[in-house]
Coordinates of C-alpha atoms in Angstrom, one line a residue:
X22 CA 117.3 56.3 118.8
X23 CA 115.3 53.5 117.3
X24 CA 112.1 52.2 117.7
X25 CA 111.5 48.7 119.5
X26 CA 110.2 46.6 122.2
X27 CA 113.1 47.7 124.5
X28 CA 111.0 51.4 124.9
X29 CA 108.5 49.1 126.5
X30 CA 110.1 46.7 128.1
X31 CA 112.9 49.3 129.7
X32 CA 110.2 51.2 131.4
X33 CA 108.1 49.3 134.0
X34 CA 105.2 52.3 133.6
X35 CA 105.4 51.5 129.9
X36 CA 104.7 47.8 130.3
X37 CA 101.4 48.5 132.1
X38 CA 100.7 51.4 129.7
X39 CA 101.1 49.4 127.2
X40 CA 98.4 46.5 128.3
X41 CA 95.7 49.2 129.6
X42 CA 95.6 50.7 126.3
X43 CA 95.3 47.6 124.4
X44 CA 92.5 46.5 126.3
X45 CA 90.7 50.7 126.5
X46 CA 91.4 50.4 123.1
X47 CA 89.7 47.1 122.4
X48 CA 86.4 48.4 124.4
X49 CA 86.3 51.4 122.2
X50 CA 87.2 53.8 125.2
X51 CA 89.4 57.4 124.3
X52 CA 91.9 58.6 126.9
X53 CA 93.7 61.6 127.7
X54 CA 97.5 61.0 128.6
X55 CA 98.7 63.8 131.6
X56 CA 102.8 63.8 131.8
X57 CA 104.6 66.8 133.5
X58 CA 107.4 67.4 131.2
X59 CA 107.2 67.6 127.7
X60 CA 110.6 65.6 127.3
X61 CA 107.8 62.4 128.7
X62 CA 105.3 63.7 126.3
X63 CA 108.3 62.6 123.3
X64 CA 108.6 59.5 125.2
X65 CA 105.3 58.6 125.0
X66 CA 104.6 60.0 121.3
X67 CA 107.7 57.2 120.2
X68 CA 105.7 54.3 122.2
X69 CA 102.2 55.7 120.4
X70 CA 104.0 55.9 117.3
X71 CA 105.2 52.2 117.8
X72 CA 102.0 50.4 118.6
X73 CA 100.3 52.6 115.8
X74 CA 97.7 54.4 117.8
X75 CA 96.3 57.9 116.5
X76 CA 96.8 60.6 118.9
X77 CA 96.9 64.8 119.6
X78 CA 99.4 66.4 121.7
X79 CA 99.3 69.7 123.4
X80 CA 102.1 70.9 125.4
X81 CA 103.1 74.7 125.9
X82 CA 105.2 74.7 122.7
X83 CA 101.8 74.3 120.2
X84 CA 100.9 77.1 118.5
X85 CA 97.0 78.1 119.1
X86 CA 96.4 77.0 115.4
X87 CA 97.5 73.2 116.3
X88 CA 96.2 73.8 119.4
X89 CA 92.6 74.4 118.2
X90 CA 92.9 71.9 115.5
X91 CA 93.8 69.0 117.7
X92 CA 91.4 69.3 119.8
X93 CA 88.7 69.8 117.2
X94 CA 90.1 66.5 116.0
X95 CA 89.8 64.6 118.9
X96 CA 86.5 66.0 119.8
X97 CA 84.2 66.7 116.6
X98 CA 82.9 63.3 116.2
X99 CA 82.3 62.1 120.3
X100 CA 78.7 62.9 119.6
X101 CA 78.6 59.8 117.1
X102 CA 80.9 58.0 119.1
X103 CA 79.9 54.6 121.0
X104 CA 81.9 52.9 123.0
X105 CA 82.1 49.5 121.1
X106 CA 82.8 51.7 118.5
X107 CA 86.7 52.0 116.5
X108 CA 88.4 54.5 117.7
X109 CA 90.5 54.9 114.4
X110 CA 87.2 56.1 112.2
X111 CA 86.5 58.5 115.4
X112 CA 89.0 60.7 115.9
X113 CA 92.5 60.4 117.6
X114 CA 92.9 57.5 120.6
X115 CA 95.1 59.4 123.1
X116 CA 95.3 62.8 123.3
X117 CA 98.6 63.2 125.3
X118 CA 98.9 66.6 127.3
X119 CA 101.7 68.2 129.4
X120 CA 99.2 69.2 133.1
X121 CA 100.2 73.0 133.5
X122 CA 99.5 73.9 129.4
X123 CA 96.0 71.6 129.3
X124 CA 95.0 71.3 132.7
X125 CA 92.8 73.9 132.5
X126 CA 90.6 75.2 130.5
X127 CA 89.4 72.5 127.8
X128 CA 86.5 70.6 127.2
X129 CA 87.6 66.8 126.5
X130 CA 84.0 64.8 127.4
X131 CA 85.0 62.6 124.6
X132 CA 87.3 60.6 126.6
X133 CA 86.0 58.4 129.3
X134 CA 88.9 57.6 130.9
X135 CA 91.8 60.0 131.9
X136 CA 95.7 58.5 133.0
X137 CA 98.3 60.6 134.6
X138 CA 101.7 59.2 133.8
X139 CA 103.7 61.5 136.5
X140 CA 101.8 63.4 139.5
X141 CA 101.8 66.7 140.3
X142 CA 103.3 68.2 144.0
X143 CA 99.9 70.3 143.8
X144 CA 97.1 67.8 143.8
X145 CA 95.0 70.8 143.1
X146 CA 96.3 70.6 139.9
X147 CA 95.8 67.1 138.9
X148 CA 92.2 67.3 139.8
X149 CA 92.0 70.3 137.3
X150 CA 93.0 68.2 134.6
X151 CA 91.0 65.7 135.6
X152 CA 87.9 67.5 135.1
X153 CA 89.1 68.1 131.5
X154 CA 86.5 64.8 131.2
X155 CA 85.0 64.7 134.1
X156 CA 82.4 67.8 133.6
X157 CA 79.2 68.6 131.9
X158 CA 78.2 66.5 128.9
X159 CA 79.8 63.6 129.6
X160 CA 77.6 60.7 129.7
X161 CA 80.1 57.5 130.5
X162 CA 81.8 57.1 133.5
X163 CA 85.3 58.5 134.0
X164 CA 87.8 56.4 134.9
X165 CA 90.9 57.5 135.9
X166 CA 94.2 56.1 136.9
X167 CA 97.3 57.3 138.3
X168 CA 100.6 55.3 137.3
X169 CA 103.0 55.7 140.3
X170 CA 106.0 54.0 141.0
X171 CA 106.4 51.9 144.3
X172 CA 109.4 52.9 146.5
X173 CA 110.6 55.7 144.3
X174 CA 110.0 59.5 144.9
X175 CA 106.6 59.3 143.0
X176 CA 105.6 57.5 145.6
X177 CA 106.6 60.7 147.9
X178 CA 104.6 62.7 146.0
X179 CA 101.1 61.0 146.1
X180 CA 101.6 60.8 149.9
X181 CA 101.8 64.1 149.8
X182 CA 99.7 65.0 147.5
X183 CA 97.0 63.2 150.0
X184 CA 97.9 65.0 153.0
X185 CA 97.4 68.2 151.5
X186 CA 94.3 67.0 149.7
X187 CA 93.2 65.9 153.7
X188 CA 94.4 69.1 154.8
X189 CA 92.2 71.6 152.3
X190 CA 89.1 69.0 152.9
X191 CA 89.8 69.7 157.0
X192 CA 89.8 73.5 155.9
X193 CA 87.1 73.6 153.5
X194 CA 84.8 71.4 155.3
X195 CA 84.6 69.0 152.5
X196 CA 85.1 64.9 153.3
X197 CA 86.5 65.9 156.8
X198 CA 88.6 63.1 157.6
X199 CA 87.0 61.3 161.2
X200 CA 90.4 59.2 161.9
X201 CA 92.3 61.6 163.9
X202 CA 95.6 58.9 163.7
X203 CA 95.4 59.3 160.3
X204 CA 96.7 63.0 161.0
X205 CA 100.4 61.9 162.0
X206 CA 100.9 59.6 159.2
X207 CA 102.1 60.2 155.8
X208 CA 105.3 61.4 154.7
X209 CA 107.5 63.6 156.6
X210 CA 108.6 67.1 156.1
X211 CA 112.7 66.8 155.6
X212 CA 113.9 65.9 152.9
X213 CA 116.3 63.5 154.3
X214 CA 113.5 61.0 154.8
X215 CA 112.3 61.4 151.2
X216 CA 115.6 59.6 150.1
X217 CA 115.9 57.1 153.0
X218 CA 111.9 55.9 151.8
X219 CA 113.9 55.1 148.2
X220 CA 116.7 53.6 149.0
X221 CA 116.2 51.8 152.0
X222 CA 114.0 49.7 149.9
X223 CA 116.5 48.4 147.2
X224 CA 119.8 46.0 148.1
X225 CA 123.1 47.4 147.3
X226 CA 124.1 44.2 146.4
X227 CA 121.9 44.1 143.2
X228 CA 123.1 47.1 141.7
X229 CA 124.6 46.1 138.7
X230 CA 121.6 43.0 138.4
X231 CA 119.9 44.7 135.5
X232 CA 117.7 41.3 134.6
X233 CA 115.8 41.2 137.5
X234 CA 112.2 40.5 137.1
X235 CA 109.5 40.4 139.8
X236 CA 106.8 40.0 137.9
X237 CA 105.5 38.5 134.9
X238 CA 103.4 39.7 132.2
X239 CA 100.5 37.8 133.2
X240 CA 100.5 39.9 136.6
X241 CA 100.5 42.7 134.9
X242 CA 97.5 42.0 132.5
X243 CA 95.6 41.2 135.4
X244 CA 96.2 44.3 137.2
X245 CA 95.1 45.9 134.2
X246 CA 91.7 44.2 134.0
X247 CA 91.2 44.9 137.2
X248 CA 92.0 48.3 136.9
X249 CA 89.4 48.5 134.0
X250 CA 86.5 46.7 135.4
X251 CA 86.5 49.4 138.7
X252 CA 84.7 51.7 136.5
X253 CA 81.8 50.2 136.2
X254 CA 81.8 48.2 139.7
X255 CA 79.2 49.9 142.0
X256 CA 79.8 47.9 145.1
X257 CA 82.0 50.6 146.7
X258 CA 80.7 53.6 148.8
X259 CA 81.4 57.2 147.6
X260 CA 84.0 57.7 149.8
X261 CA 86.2 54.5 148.8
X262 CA 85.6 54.9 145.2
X263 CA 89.3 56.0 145.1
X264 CA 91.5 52.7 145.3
X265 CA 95.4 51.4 144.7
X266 CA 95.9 48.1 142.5
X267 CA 99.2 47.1 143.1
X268 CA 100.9 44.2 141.5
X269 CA 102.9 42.8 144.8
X270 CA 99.6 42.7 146.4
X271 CA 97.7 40.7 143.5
X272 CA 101.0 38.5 144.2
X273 CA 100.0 37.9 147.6
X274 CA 96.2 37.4 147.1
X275 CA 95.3 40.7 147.8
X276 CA 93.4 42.7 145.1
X277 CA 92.6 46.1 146.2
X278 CA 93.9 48.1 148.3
X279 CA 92.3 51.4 149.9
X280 CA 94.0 54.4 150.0
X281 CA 93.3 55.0 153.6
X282 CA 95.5 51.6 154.4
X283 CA 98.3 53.0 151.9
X284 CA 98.5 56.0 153.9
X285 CA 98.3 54.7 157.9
X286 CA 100.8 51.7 156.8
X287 CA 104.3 52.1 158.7
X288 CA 107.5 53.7 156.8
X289 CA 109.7 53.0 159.5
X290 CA 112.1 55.9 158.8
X291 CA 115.5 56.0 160.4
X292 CA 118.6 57.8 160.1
X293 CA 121.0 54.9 160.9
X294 CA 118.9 52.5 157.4
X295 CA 120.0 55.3 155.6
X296 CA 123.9 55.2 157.1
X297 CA 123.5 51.3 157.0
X298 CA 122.7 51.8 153.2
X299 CA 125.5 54.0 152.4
X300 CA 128.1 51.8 154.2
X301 CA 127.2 48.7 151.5
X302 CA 126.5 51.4 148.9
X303 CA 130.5 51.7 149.2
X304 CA 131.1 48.5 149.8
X305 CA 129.6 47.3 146.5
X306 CA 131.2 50.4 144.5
X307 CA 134.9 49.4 145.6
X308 CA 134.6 45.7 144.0
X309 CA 132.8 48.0 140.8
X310 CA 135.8 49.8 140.5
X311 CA 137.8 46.0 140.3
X312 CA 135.8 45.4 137.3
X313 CA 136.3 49.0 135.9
X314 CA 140.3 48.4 135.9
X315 CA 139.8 45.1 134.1
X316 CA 137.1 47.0 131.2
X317 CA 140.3 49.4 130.5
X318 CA 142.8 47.1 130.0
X319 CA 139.9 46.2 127.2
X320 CA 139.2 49.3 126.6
X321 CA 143.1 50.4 125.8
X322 CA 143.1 47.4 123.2
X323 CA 139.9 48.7 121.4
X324 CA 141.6 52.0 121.2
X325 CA 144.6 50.8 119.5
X326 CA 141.7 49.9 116.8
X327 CA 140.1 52.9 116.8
X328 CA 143.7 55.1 116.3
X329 CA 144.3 52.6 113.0
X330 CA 141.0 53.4 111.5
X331 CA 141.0 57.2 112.4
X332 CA 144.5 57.4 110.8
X333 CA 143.1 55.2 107.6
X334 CA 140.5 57.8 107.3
X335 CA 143.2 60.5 107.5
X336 CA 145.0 58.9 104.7
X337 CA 141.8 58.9 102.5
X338 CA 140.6 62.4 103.3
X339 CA 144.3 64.0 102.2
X340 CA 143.8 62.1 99.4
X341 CA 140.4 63.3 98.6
X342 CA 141.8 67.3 98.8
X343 CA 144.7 66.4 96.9
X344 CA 141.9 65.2 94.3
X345 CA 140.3 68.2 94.5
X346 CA 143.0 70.6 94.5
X347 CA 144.1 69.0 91.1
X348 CA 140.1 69.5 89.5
X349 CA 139.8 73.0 91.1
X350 CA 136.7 71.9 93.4
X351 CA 136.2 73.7 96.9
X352 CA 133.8 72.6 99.4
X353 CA 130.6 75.0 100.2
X354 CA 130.3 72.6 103.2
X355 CA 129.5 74.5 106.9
X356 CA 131.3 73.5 109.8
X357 CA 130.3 72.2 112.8
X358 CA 129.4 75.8 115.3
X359 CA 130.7 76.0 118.3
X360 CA 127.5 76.6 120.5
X361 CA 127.7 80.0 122.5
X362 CA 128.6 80.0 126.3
X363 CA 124.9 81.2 126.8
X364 CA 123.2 78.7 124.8
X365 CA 120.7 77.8 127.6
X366 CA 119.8 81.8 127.4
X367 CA 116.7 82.2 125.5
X368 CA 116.5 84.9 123.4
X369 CA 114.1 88.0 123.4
X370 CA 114.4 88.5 119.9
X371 CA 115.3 85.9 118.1
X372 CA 111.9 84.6 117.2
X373 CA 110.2 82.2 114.5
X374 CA 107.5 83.7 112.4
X375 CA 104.9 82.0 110.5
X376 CA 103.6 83.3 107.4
X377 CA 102.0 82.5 103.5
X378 CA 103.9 83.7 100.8
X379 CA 107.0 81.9 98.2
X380 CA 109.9 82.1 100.7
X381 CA 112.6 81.7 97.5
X382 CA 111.1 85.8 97.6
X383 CA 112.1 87.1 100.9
X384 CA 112.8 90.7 99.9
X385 CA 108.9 90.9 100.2
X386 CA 109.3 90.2 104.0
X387 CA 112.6 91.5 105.2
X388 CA 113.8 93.6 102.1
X389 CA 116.4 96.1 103.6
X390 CA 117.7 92.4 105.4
X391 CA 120.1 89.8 103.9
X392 CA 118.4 86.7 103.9
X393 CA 119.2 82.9 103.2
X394 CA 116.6 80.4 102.0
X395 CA 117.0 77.2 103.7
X396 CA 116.2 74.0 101.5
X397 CA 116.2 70.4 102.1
X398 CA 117.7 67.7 99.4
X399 CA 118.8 64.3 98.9
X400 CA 122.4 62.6 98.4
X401 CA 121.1 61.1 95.1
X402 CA 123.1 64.6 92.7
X403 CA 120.6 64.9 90.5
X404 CA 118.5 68.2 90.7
X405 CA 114.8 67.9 90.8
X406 CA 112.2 69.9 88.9
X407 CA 109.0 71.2 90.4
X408 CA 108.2 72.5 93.4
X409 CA 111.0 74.2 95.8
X410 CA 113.7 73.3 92.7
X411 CA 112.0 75.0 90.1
X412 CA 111.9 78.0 92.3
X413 CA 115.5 78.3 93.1
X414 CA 116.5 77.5 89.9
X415 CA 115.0 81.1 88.6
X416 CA 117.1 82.3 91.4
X417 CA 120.2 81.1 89.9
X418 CA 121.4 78.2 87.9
X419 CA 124.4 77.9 89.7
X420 CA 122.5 76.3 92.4
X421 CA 122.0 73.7 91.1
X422 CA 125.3 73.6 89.5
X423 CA 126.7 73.3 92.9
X424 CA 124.6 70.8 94.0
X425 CA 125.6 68.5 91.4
X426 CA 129.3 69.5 91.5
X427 CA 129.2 68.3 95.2
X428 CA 128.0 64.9 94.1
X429 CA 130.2 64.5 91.3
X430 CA 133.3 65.0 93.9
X431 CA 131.6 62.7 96.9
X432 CA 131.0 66.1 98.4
X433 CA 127.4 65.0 99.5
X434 CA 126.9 63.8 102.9
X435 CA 123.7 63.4 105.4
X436 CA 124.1 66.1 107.7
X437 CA 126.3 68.6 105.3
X438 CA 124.9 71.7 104.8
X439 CA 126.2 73.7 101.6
X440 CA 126.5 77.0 101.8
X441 CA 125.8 78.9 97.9
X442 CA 126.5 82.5 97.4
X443 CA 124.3 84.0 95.0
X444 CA 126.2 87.0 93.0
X445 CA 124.9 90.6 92.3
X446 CA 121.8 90.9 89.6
X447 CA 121.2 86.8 90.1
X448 CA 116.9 88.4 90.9
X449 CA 115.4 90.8 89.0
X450 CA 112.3 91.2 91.2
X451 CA 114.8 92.3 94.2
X452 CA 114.2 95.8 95.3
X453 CA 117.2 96.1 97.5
X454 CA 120.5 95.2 95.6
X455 CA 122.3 95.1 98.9
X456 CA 120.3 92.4 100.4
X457 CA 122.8 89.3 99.8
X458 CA 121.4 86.2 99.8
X459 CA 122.5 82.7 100.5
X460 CA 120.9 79.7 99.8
X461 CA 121.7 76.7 102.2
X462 CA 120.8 73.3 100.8
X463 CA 120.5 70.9 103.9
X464 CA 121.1 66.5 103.1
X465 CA 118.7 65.8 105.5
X466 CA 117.3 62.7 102.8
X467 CA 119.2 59.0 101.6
X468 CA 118.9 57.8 98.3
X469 CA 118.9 53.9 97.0
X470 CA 117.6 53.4 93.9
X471 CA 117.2 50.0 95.1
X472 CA 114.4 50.7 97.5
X473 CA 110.5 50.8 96.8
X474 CA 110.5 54.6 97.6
X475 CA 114.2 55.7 96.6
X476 CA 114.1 57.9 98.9
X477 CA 114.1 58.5 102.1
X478 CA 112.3 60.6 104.7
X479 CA 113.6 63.3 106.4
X480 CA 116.2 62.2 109.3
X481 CA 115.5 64.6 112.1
X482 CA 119.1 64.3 113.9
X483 CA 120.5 65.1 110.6
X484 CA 118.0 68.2 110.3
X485 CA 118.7 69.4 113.7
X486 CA 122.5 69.3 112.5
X487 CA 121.9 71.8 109.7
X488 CA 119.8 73.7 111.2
X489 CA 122.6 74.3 113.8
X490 CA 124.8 75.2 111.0
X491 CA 122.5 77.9 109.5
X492 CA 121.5 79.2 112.6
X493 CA 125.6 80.2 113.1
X494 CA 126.4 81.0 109.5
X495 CA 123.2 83.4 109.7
X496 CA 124.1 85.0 112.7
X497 CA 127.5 85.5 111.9
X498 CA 126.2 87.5 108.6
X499 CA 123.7 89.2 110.4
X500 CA 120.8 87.5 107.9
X501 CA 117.9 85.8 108.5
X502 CA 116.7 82.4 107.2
X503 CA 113.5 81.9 105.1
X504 CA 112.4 78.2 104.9
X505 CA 108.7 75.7 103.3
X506 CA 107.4 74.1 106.4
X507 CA 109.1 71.1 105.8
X508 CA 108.8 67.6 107.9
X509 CA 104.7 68.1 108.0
X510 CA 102.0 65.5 106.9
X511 CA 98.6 65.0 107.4
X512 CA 97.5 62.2 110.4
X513 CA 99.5 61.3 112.6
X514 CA 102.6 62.2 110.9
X515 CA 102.2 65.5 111.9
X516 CA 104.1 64.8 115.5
X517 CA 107.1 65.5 113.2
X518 CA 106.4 68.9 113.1
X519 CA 106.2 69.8 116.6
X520 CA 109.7 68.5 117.0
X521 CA 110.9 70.9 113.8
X522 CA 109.1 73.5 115.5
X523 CA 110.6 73.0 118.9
X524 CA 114.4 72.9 116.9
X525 CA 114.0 76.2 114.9
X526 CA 112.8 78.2 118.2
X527 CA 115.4 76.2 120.2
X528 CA 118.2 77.5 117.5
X529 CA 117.0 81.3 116.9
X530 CA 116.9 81.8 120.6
X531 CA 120.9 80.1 120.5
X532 CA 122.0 82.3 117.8
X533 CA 119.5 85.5 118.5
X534 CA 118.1 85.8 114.4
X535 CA 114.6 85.7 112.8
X536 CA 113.6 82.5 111.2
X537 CA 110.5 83.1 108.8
X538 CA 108.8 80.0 107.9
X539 CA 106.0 80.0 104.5
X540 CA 102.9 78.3 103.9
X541 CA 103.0 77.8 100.6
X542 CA 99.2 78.4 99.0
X543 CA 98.8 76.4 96.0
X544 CA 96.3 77.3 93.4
X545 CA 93.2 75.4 93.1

């Protein structure tokens, strides 16, 4: 995936996002981001990453140490903090958190203004994250905004959400609702009518119009200052503090909408719109299909293409064995693994441990174990000194060796992982002889002399392919891995460890082994 405007401009949500934290961020206001799934949370930490704002995350898979330290970040300096102040010399902007690990629990009066990309079926819920801000010690208004799509299932939810909210208050005795009507609205109970409420509301026709544009950007910026200037509007009673801004209406004239007319307005659900929609649903697929048979025939000629390059490339890689069969070169390249038929299975003891310590030493942890020591290089060939080189290099020489060997015979690839044996006696310090080790040295890194910084960082598909790799040959030698904490940076680089951590807990659940991971203490 690559960054650009299309993450923006794909996602309607997005384009408003985008426009209410420009102008939060102009004001000097700090926000905390709710999603529901984490796999939104890495949507959103590519758009932050894009438009350059500084930002925590906190989702279920953060270690308490992160945890702790994130949110001492985002909150150390909101004593100092103004709010025509910059939010870059105070701290992180957003603080993005998943609702069910953060919702509960923290103390976050720093931000001022609190956005929940997706909504909860429990509204109970979302007002528990909400009062993440919204609680003792805040002295600025809260502001917060719920980002719902119109006609879609969202929009099933927050009716929902609202009738269970009415029913608690009706129980509780809190807010009791006077309008008796408003009792039989909202959204029914089947599900049937969940699905006719989002597509009864689109043309089949239209399908396959993917340009379609309602609205503008200016729209949208308006709706977003609108949005902002509610907080500190004080024209509204208590009880209709809590209003929708919707872009049709702003359209139409209409500003702001209560929520009380959202709810009591007419949904007019019907089985036979739903059969009705089906029947041109089909209609529009056959003359699809039409267009289908005419991309094949296209199709079939690109694929006469395809079969000349693939057998080109055939032709070049029997020449390339031939050339190493005649210099005595073999490749310590892994394979692909084939994943395990219970790769969605996680593991109860395969487990990633986190530890200080020289992990080129791993007979200290695991001694009776065997062990391979994963490392991450370039395609440049040359061997490095210093650091993670200098350390395997006392291990053996032939590791380097290898390395270099590999290059020599274009046997260095991004995404390879080379598998080196290291014979009997290679470490002196090793207290059990029978512990073999391997070392794996992962091209996760590009090389162009050419460039300002020759190389290049760390590609994390190409990581997440050797990692795979290890994970299979270790398992299928009964070792573990030792590994540096690689891919981890201070500001708001550090997102790029979270996803390292997510892939080496994702693959020693796979592939059941224990991955030990070393903070290396340097000395002062």
């Amino acid at each position: 995936m690559e960054d650009g405007e299309h993450l923006v401009q794909a996602c309607g949500k997005l384009l408003i996002l985008d426009q209410l934290l420009q102008k939060l961020y102009s004001c000097g206001h700090r926000i905390l981001l709710f999603a529901q799934m984490t796999h939104t949370l890495d949507i959103l930490q590519d758009f932050l990453e894009l438009r350059k704002y500084s930002y925590e995350r906190l989702d279920g898979s953060v270690r308490a140490e992160e945890r702790f330290a994130a949110i001492r970040s985002f909150s150390g300096s909101s004593a100092n903090m103004g709010l025509n102040s910059d939010p870059e010399h105070h701290g992180a902007f957003v603080f993005m958190i998943s609702t069910r690990a953060g919702g509960v629990g923290l103390n976050l009066v720093a931000a001022d203004t609190v956005i929940f990309y997706e909504q909860d079926w429990n509204p109970q819920v979302d007002k528990q994250a909400l009062q993440r801000a919204h609680r003792i010690g805040q002295l600025n208004h809260v502001l917060c905004i719920s980002l719902v799509t119109e006609h879609t299932v969202e929009e099933v939810i927050m009716r929902r959400a609202e009738k269970k909210l009415r029913l608690s208050f009706n129980v509780i005795g809190e807010n009791v609702v006077e309008n008796e009507d408003n009792e039989a609205s909202g959204v029914g109970t089947t599900d049937l009518k969940s699905i006719i409420f989002g597509l009864r509301m689109f043309d089949a026709t239209e399908m396959n119009d993917g340009k379609h544009v309602d609205i503008g950007m200016q729209e949208l910026n308006a709706m977003a200052e609108k949005v902002i200037a509610m907080r500190d509007e004080q024209s509204f009673d208590k009880d209709d503090r809590k209003l929708e801004v919707n872009a049709r209406n702003l359209l139409k004239g209409n500003e702001v909408t209560g929520v009380s007319d959202l709810l009591s307005c007419d949904l007019g659900f019907d089985e036979a719109s739903y059969l009705s929609w089906v029947k041109n649903f089909e209609e529009v697929s056959k003359t699809s299909c039409d267009m289908m048979l005419d991309s094949r025939s296209r199709r079939s000629s690109d694929e006469e293409k395809s079969s000349k390059i693939e057998s080109a490339k055939k032709k070049a890689e029997e020449k390339k064995l031939s050339k190493w069969k005649s210099v005595g070169y073999h490749s310590l390249t892994v394979q692909d693994p084939i994943c395990p038929p219970n790769a969605d299975i996680v593991s109860v003891t395969g487990s990633v441990h986190f530890l200080h310590g020289d992990c080129t030493a791993p007979s200290n942890v695991s001694p009776s174990e065997p062990a391979m020591i994963f490392s991450c290089v370039d395609t440049s060939g040359h061997w490095g000194r210093g650091g993670m080189f200098d350390s395997l290099t006392r291990l053996s020489t032939s590791i380097g060796d290898a390395y270099e060997r590999a290059s020599e015979n274009e046997d260095l690839h991004l995404g390879d992982l080379h598998l080196i044996k290291l014979e009997d006696g290679h470490d002196e310090q090793n207290v059990d002889r029978n512990a073999i080790k391997w070392v794996a040295l992962a091209v996760v890194q590009s090389y162009n002399p050419r460039r300002k910084v020759p190389r290049s960082d760390i590609s994390l598909p190409h990581l997440e392919n050797c990692l795979g790799k290890a994970a299979f040959s270790a398992a299928q030698n009964s070792a573990s891995i030792h590994m540096p904490r690689i891919g981890y940076q201070d500001g708001s680089e550090r997102s790029e460890w979270y996803t390292i951590e997510r892939l080496l807990r994702k693959y020693a659940s796979i592939y059941n082994i224990n991955i030990y991971v070393y903070y290396y203490r340097r000395s002062r």
